[in-house]
Each structure stands twice: as C-alpha cells, then as structure tokens.
C-alpha cells in the first residue's frame, strides 16, 4: 500500500514565518532603523537570492523557514547597526524563540551562512539608509 502525503503547497509560506518570527525583536532596532526594520525584512524575504538560505531543504520542515539562517542574519544585522549592539545576541535569540534558554538554533546558527548574492545584496540594502 502506498499513501501519498500531500505537502504544504504554498511555496511562500516561509516568508510569513520569517516576518512573524523577527517581528518579536523589532523593538531592539536602533533609532536609525526603528521605522525601516520591517521593510528591510520584507525586502529580504521577497528577494529571490535569499530563498535558498531562508528555507529548509530536507525533512518534514522542507520549504519552511530556516531558523538557523534567520538567526545568522539577525546577528549580521546587529553587527551592521540595525539592532542595538548593547543588547546581546543571546537576548535577541531568546526573544525570537520565546524561550528562556538558548537552543540548537542559536548554537548552530554560525553553520548556516548566506550565499554570495545574498551577502552582497544585504550590504547594498544597508547602504540605502
């Protein structure tokens, strides 16, 4: 007997997941980015070169948000001045995950990097403001 389990056919589901996930840390944006941080994330999720980075490739979570990479991007954005540097990355992570202790997404986020085009575009996006 063969049972075909239908997967989520919405290829853009990860976009909504990312935007909801990072909304919890908007309050930590620097004054210069306070009004623009949500637009920055919208641009990131709408840009094709980020798609491969922001989605899980295998397993039951394939096609959904890659929390490792989002955490990695948050760290990059903090280093580039989008999020306050006086707030620790761990604090940002705890708010993202709505937990009181670090987990695998924090500990392994450095293993998930952006592709070359995404890195270049991210730098260009940050030069606009």
PDB file of C-alpha atoms in Angstrom, residues 10-60:
ATOM      1  CA  UNK A  10       2.424  27.145  -0.537  1.00  0.00           C
ATOM      2  CA  UNK A  11       5.994  27.810  -1.646  1.00  0.00           C
ATOM      3  CA  UNK A  12       5.949  31.213   0.011  1.00  0.00           C
ATOM      4  CA  UNK A  13       4.904  30.053   3.491  1.00  0.00           C
ATOM      5  CA  UNK A  14       8.408  30.719   4.793  1.00  0.00           C
ATOM      6  CA  UNK A  15       8.017  34.450   4.075  1.00  0.00           C
ATOM      7  CA  UNK A  16       5.173  34.844   6.541  1.00  0.00           C
ATOM      8  CA  UNK A  17       7.005  32.661   9.068  1.00  0.00           C
ATOM      9  CA  UNK A  18      10.151  34.820   8.868  1.00  0.00           C
ATOM     10  CA  UNK A  19       8.247  38.095   9.187  1.00  0.00           C
ATOM     11  CA  UNK A  20       6.295  36.853  12.200  1.00  0.00           C
ATOM     12  CA  UNK A  21       9.461  35.446  13.770  1.00  0.00           C
ATOM     13  CA  UNK A  22      11.514  38.652  13.509  1.00  0.00           C
ATOM     14  CA  UNK A  23       8.625  40.942  14.496  1.00  0.00           C
ATOM     15  CA  UNK A  24       9.315  39.973  18.118  1.00  0.00           C
ATOM     16  CA  UNK A  25      12.675  41.786  18.057  1.00  0.00           C
ATOM     17  CA  UNK A  26      11.631  44.954  16.207  1.00  0.00           C
ATOM     18  CA  UNK A  27      11.801  46.895  19.476  1.00  0.00           C
ATOM     19  CA  UNK A  28      15.562  46.269  19.575  1.00  0.00           C
ATOM     20  CA  UNK A  29      16.205  48.082  16.286  1.00  0.00           C
ATOM     21  CA  UNK A  30      18.418  51.140  16.543  1.00  0.00           C
ATOM     22  CA  UNK A  31      16.811  54.564  16.292  1.00  0.00           C
ATOM     23  CA  UNK A  32      18.009  54.880  12.699  1.00  0.00           C
ATOM     24  CA  UNK A  33      16.309  51.607  11.744  1.00  0.00           C
ATOM     25  CA  UNK A  34      13.233  51.673  14.005  1.00  0.00           C
ATOM     26  CA  UNK A  35      10.869  52.722  11.204  1.00  0.00           C
ATOM     27  CA  UNK A  36      12.592  50.696   8.482  1.00  0.00           C
ATOM     28  CA  UNK A  37      13.378  47.327  10.056  1.00  0.00           C
ATOM     29  CA  UNK A  38      10.101  45.695   8.995  1.00  0.00           C
ATOM     30  CA  UNK A  39      10.561  46.934   5.421  1.00  0.00           C
ATOM     31  CA  UNK A  40      14.117  45.610   5.453  1.00  0.00           C
ATOM     32  CA  UNK A  41      12.863  42.136   6.404  1.00  0.00           C
ATOM     33  CA  UNK A  42      10.093  42.314   3.788  1.00  0.00           C
ATOM     34  CA  UNK A  43      12.709  43.086   1.156  1.00  0.00           C
ATOM     35  CA  UNK A  44      14.876  40.207   2.377  1.00  0.00           C
ATOM     36  CA  UNK A  45      12.081  37.624   2.190  1.00  0.00           C
ATOM     37  CA  UNK A  46      10.851  38.903  -1.188  1.00  0.00           C
ATOM     38  CA  UNK A  47      14.285  38.737  -2.802  1.00  0.00           C
ATOM     39  CA  UNK A  48      14.971  35.538  -4.721  1.00  0.00           C
ATOM     40  CA  UNK A  49      18.631  35.186  -3.709  1.00  0.00           C
ATOM     41  CA  UNK A  50      17.570  34.771  -0.067  1.00  0.00           C
ATOM     42  CA  UNK A  51      15.057  31.997  -0.820  1.00  0.00           C
ATOM     43  CA  UNK A  52      17.630  29.174  -0.732  1.00  0.00           C
ATOM     44  CA  UNK A  53      19.087  30.478   2.529  1.00  0.00           C
ATOM     45  CA  UNK A  54      15.790  31.076   4.297  1.00  0.00           C
ATOM     46  CA  UNK A  55      14.118  27.742   3.612  1.00  0.00           C
ATOM     47  CA  UNK A  56      14.779  24.274   4.968  1.00  0.00           C
ATOM     48  CA  UNK A  57      15.723  21.826   2.223  1.00  0.00           C
ATOM     49  CA  UNK A  58      15.011  18.382   3.654  1.00  0.00           C
ATOM     50  CA  UNK A  59      12.764  16.534   6.026  1.00  0.00           C
ATOM     51  CA  UNK A  60       9.353  17.360   7.342  1.00  0.00           C
TER      52      UNK A  60
END
